[in-house]
Coordinates of C-alpha atoms in Angstrom, one line a residue:
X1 CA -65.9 136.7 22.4
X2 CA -64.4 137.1 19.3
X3 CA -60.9 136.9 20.2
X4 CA -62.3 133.6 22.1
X5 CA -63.8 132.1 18.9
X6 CA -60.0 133.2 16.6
X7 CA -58.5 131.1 19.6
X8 CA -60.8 128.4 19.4
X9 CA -60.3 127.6 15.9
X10 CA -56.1 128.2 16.5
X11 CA -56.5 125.5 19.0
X12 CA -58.4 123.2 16.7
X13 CA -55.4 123.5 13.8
X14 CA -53.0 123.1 16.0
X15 CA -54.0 120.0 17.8
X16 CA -54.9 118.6 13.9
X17 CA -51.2 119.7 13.1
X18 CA -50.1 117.5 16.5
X19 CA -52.4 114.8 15.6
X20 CA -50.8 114.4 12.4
X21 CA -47.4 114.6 13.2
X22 CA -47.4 111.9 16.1
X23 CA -49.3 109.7 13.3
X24 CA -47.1 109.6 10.8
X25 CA -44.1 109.4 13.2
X26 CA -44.6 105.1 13.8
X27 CA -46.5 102.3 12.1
X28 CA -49.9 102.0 13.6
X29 CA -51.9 98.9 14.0
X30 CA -55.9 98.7 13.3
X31 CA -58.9 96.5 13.4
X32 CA -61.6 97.6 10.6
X33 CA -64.4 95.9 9.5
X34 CA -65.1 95.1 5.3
X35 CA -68.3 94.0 3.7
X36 CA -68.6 92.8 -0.1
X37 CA -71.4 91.4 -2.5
X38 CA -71.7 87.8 -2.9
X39 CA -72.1 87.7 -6.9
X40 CA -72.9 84.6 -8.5
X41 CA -72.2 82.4 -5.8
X42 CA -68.2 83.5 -6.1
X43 CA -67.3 83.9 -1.9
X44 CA -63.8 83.4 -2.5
X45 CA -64.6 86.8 -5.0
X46 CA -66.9 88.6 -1.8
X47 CA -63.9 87.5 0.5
X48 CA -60.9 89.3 -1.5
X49 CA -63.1 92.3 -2.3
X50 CA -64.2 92.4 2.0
X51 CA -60.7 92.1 2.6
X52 CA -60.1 95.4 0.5
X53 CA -62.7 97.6 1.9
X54 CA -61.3 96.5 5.3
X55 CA -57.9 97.9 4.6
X56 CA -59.2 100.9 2.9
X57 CA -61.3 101.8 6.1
X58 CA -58.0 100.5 7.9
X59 CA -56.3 103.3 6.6
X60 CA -59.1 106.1 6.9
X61 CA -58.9 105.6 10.7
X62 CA -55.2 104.9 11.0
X63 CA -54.3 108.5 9.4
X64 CA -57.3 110.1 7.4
X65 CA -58.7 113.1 9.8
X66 CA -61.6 114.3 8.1
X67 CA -63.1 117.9 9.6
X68 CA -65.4 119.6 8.5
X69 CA -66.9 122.6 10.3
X70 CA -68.9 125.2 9.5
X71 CA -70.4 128.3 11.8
X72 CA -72.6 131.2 11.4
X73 CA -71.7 133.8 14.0
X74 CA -74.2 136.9 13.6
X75 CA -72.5 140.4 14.7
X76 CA -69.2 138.9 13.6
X77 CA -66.5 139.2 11.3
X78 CA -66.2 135.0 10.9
X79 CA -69.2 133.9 8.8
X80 CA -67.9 130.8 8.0
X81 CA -65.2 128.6 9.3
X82 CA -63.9 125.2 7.1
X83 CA -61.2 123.1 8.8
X84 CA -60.4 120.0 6.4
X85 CA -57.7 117.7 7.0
X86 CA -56.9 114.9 4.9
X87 CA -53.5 112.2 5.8
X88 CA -52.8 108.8 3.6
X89 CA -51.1 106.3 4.8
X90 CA -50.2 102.6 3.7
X91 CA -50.5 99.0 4.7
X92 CA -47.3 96.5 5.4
X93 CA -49.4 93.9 5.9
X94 CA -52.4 92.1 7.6
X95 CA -54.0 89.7 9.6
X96 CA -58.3 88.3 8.7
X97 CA -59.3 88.2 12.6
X98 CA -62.8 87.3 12.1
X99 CA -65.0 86.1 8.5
X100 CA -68.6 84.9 7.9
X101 CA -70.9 85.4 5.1
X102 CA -74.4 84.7 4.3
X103 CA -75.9 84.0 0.6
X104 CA -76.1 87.8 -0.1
X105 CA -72.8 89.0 1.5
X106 CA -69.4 88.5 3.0
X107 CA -68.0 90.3 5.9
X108 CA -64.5 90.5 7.4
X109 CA -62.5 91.6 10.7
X110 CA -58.9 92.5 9.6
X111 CA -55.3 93.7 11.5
X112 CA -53.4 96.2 9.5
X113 CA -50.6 97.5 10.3
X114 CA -50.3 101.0 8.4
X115 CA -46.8 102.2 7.7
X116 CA -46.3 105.7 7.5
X117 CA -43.0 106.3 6.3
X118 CA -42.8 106.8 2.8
X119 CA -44.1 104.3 0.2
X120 CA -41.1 104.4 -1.9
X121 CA -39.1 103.1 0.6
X122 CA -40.8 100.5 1.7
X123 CA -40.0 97.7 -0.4
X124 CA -42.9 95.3 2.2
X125 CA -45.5 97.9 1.5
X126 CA -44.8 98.8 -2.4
X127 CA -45.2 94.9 -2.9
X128 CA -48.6 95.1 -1.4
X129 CA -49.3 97.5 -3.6
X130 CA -48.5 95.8 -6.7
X131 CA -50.3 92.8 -5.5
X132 CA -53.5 95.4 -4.9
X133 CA -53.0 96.7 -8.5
X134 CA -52.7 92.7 -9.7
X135 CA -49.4 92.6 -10.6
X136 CA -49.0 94.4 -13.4
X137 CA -46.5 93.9 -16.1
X138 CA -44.1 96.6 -16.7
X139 CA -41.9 97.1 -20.4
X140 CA -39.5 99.3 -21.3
X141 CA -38.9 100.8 -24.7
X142 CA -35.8 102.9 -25.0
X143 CA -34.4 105.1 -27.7
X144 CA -31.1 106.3 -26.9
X145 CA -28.5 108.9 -28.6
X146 CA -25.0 108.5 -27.5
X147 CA -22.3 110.9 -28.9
X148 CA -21.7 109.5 -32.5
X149 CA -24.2 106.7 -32.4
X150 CA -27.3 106.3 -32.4
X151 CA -29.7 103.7 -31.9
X152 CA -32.9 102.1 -30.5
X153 CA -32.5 99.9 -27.8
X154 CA -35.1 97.4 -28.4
X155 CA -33.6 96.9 -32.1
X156 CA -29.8 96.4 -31.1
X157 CA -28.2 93.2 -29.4
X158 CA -27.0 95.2 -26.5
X159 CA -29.3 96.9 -24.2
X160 CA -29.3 100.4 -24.0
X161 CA -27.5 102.0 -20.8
X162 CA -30.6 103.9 -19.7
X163 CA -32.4 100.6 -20.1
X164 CA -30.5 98.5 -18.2
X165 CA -30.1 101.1 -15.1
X166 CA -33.7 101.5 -15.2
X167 CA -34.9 98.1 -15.1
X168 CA -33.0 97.3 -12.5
X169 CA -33.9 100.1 -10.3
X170 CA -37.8 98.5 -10.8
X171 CA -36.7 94.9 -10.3
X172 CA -34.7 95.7 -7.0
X173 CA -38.2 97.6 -6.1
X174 CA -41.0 94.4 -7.1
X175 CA -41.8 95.1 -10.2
X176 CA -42.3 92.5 -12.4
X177 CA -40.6 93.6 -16.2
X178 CA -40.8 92.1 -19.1
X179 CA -37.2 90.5 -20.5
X180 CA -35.7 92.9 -23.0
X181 CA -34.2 90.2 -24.9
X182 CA -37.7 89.1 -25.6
X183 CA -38.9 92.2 -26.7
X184 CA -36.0 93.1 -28.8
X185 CA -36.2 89.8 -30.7
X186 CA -40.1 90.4 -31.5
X187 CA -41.1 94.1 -31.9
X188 CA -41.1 95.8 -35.1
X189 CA -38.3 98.3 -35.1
X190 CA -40.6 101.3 -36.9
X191 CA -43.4 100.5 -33.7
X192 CA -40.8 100.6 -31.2
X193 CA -39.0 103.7 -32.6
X194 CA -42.3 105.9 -32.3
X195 CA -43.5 104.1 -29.2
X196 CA -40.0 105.3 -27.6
X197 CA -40.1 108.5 -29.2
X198 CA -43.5 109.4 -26.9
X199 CA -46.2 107.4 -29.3
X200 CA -48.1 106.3 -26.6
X201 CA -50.9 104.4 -28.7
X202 CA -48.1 102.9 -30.6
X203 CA -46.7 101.9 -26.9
X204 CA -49.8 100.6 -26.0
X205 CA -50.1 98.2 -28.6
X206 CA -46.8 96.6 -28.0
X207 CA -47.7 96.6 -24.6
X208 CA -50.3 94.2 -25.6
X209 CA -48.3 92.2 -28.0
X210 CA -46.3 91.2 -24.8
X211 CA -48.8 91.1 -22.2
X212 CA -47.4 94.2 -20.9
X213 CA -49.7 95.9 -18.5
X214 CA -47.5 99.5 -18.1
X215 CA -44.9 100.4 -20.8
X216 CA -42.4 103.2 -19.9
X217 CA -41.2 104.7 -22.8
X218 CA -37.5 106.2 -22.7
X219 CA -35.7 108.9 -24.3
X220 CA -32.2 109.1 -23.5
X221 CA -29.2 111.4 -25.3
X222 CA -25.7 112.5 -24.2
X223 CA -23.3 114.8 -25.8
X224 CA -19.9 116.0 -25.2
X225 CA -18.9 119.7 -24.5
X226 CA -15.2 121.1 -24.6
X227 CA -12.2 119.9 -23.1
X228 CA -12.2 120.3 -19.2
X229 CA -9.3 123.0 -19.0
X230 CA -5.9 121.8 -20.8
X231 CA -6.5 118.0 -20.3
X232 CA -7.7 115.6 -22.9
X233 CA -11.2 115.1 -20.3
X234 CA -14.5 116.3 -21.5
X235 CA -17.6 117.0 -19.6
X236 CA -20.5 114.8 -20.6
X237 CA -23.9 115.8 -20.1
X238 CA -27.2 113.5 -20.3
X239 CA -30.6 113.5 -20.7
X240 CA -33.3 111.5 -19.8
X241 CA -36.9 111.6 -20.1
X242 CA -39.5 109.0 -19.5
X243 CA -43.6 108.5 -19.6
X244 CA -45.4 105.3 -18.1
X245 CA -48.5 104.4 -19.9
X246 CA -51.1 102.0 -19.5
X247 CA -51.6 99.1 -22.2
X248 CA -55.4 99.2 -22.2
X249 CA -56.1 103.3 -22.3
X250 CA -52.9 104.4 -23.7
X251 CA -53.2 106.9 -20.7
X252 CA -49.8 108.5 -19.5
X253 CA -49.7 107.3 -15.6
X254 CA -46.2 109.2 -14.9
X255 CA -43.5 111.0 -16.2
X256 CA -39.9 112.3 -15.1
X257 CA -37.1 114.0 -16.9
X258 CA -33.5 113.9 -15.4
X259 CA -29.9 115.4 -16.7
X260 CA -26.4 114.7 -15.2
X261 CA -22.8 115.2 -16.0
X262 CA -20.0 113.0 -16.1
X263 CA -16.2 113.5 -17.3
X264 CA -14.2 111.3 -19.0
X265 CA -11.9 111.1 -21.9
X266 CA -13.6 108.6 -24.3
X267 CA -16.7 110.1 -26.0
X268 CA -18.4 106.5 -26.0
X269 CA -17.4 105.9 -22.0
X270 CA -18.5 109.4 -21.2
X271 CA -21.5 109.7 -22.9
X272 CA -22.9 106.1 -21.2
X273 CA -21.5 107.0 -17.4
X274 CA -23.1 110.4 -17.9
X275 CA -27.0 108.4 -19.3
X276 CA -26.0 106.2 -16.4
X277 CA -26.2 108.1 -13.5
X278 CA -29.4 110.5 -15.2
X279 CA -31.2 107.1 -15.2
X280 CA -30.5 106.6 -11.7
X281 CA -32.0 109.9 -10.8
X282 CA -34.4 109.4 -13.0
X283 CA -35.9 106.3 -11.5
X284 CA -35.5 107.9 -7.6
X285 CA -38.4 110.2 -9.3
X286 CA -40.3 107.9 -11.4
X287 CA -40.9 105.2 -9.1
X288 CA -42.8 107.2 -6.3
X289 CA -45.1 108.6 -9.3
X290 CA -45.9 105.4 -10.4
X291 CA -47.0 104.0 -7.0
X292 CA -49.0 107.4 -5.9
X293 CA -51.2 106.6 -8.9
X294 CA -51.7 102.8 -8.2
X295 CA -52.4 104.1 -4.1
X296 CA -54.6 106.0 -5.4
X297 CA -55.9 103.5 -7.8
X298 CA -56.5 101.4 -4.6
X299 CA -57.3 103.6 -2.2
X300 CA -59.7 106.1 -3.6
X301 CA -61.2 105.6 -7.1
X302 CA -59.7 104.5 -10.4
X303 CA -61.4 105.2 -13.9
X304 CA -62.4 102.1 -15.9
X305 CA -63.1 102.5 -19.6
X306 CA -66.3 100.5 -20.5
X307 CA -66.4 99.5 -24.8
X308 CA -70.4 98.3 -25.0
X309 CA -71.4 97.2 -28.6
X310 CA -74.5 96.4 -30.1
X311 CA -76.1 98.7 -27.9
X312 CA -79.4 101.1 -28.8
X313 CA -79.8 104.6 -27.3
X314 CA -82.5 103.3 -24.7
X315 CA -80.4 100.5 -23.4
X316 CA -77.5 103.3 -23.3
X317 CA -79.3 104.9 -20.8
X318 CA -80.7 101.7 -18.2
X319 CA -76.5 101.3 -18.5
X320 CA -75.5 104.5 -17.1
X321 CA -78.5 104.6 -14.7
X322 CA -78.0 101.4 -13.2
X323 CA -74.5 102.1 -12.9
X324 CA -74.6 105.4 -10.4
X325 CA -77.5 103.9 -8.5
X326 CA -77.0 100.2 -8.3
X327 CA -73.0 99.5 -8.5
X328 CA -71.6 99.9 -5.3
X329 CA -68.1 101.8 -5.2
X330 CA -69.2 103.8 -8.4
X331 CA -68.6 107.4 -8.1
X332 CA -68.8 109.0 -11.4
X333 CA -69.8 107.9 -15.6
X334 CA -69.3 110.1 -18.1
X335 CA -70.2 109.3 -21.6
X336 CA -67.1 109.7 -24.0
X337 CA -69.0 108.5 -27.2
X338 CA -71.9 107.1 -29.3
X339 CA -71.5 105.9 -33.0
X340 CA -72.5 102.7 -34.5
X341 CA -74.2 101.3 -31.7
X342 CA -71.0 101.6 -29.3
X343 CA -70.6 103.6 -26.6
X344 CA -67.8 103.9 -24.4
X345 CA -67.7 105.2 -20.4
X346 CA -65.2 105.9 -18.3
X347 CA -66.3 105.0 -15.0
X348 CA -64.5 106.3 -11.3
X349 CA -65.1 103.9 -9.4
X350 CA -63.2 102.4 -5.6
X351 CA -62.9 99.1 -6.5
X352 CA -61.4 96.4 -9.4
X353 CA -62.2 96.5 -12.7
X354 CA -62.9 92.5 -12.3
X355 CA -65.4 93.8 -9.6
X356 CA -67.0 95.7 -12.0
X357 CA -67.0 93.5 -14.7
X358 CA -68.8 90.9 -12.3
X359 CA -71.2 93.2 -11.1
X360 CA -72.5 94.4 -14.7
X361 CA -72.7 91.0 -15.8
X362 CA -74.9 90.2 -12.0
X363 CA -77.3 92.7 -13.7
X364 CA -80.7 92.6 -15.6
X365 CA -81.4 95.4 -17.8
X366 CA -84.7 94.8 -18.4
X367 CA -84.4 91.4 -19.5
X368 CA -80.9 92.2 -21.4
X369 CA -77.7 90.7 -19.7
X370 CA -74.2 92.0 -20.9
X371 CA -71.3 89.6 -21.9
X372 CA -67.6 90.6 -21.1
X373 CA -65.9 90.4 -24.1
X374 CA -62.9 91.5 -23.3
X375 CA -60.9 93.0 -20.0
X376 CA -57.6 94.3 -19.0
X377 CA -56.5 96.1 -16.0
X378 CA -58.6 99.6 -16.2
X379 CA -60.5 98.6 -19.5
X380 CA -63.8 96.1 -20.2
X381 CA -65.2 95.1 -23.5
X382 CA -68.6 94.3 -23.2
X383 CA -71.4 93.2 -25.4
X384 CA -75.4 93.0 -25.9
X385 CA -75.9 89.6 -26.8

């Protein structure tokens, strides 16, 4: 019997391990169903946020296998037995089969087709994506150290070498990136030098300044070694390092750090190939980081900072209650502070931070209603009136 029960569970693992590997060797195609919250009369609103639970229970059944199993076997060596299996995969695109709606909800009938090669190389699925995660607005502040000069790149006329390769690596992907020129014009050289440098509250403010969204600060340096045996070539070696941070939280989303050599016999050549081809590397590493966080973002929950001012103790409370029992897609608040009648949140929740922004303002906290004062993509600034 027990050799029986061993092969059982063998049998189970391997047909998971099957499963999965047949699923993620083609694009898939799958109906789902998505349901949404009409808030304030807004159906166009209820219709978007159906049409993303649709493709989020799209992709649970397309790839997600989700086991669990557990067995009490007396006389036996196996107590307890957990299989859990977990997949992701991505949509390319979609088709609404079916919609209706009363006055309290709207419902949805969708065709995705889920793509399970990788996102990074799927220029139709990481544009998706970015659509999912609004289109956010990506900058690039660079600080780079060639051999014998030295110099910011969004205070000099000519854009740095790591800047250039880099923001066309995210162009070529979807992105959508600020100008350079525009930035370099505009920012204040000291703000831009820390902000480059790894200030990432200083980045986050410039972010702002521009209506950046994501700022990817860059630190790039070459030097030269010796002579490559009796010729008048040196080696070159680069380094460059990079963090994405959001405008709103100042959180760090990503971050990479490449090298690479290159020979030459000019120090100013050399030194710019060599930053040239680490930036190339470095955005082949960057990129994919970037867009796991925005899946996930999308996918499963994201953290929204809440800023509430003018608010007591008591109404603190009704706040955090209401939002774990009455805000559908909230998974977790946490209090990060208290102090003058403000109190900030950070809130997990599978859904947009305009979803959330709606629903808090849909709600009546005991005869108080909150004003948005303020929102940006994973932050909201709200107020008792």
């Amino acid at each position: 019997m027990k050799r029986l029960q061993l092969r059982w569970i063998f049998g189970i693992v391997y047909g998971l391990s099957l499963f999965c590997f047949s699923a993620f060797a083609q694009d898939q195609a799958v109906e789902a169903d998505g349901v949404a919250r009409i808030l304030d009369n807004n159906t166009a609103m209820a219709r978007d946020n159906a049409i993303v639970d649709a493709q989020r229970k799209a992709v649970e059944q397309a790839v997600g296998v989700l086991m669990s199993s557990e067995s009490v076997v007396q006389n036996y060596e196996i107590v307890s037995d957990r299989i859990l299996t977990q997949s992701a995969g991505y949509i390319t695109s979609y088709d609404v089969l079916d919609e209706q709606h009363d006055d309290k909800s709207y419902r949805v009938k969708i065709r995705a087709v889920i793509g399970m090669g990788a996102l990074e190389n799927d220029v139709q699925a990481i544009q998706h994506l970015i659509q999912q995660k609004g289109n956010p607005r990506m900058m690039f502040l660079v600080s780079e150290e060639l051999v014998g000069l030295k110099t910011a790149g969004v205070a000099s006329a000519d854009m740095a070498q790591a800047e250039v390769t880099l923001q066309q690596a995210f162009v070529n992907k979807g992105f959508d990136v600020v100008d350079a020129a525009t930035v370099a014009q505009n920012v204040n050289r000291e703000q831009a030098l820390k902000a480059a440098e790894g200030d990432a509250a200083a980045a986050a403010a410039i972010c702002q300044q521009f209506g950046a969204d994501v700022v990817i600060t860059v630190k790039s340096s070459a030097s030269a070694g010796a002579k490559i045996l009796n010729s008048d070539m040196k080696s070159y070696q680069a380094v460059v390092t990079a963090k994405a941070v959001r405008a709103d939280t100042a959180a760090v989303i990503a971050s990479a750090s490449e090298q690479a050599k290159q020979a030459h016999i000019d120090d100013l050549t050399g030194g710019t190939a060599a930053i040239q081809k680490a930036s190339v590397k470095l955005a082949d590493a960057l990129i994919p980081k970037i867009l796991e966080q925005w899946r996930q973002d999308v996918q499963t929950a994201t953290t929204v900072q809440l800023v509430v001012s003018n608010i007591s103790f008591a109404q603190l409370k009704q706040i955090k209650e209401i939002l774990s029992t009455k805000i559908r897609g909230v998974k977790a608040v946490n209090q990060r502070s208290f102090q003058q009648k403000t109190a900030v949140l950070d809130v997990d929740i599978q859904g947009t931070t305009e979803t959330l922004a709606d629903e808090l303002t849909a709600q009546d906290f005991n005869g108080v209603m909150l004003d948005v004062t303020g929102m940006t993509g994973n932050k909201i600034e709200l107020a008792v009136p």
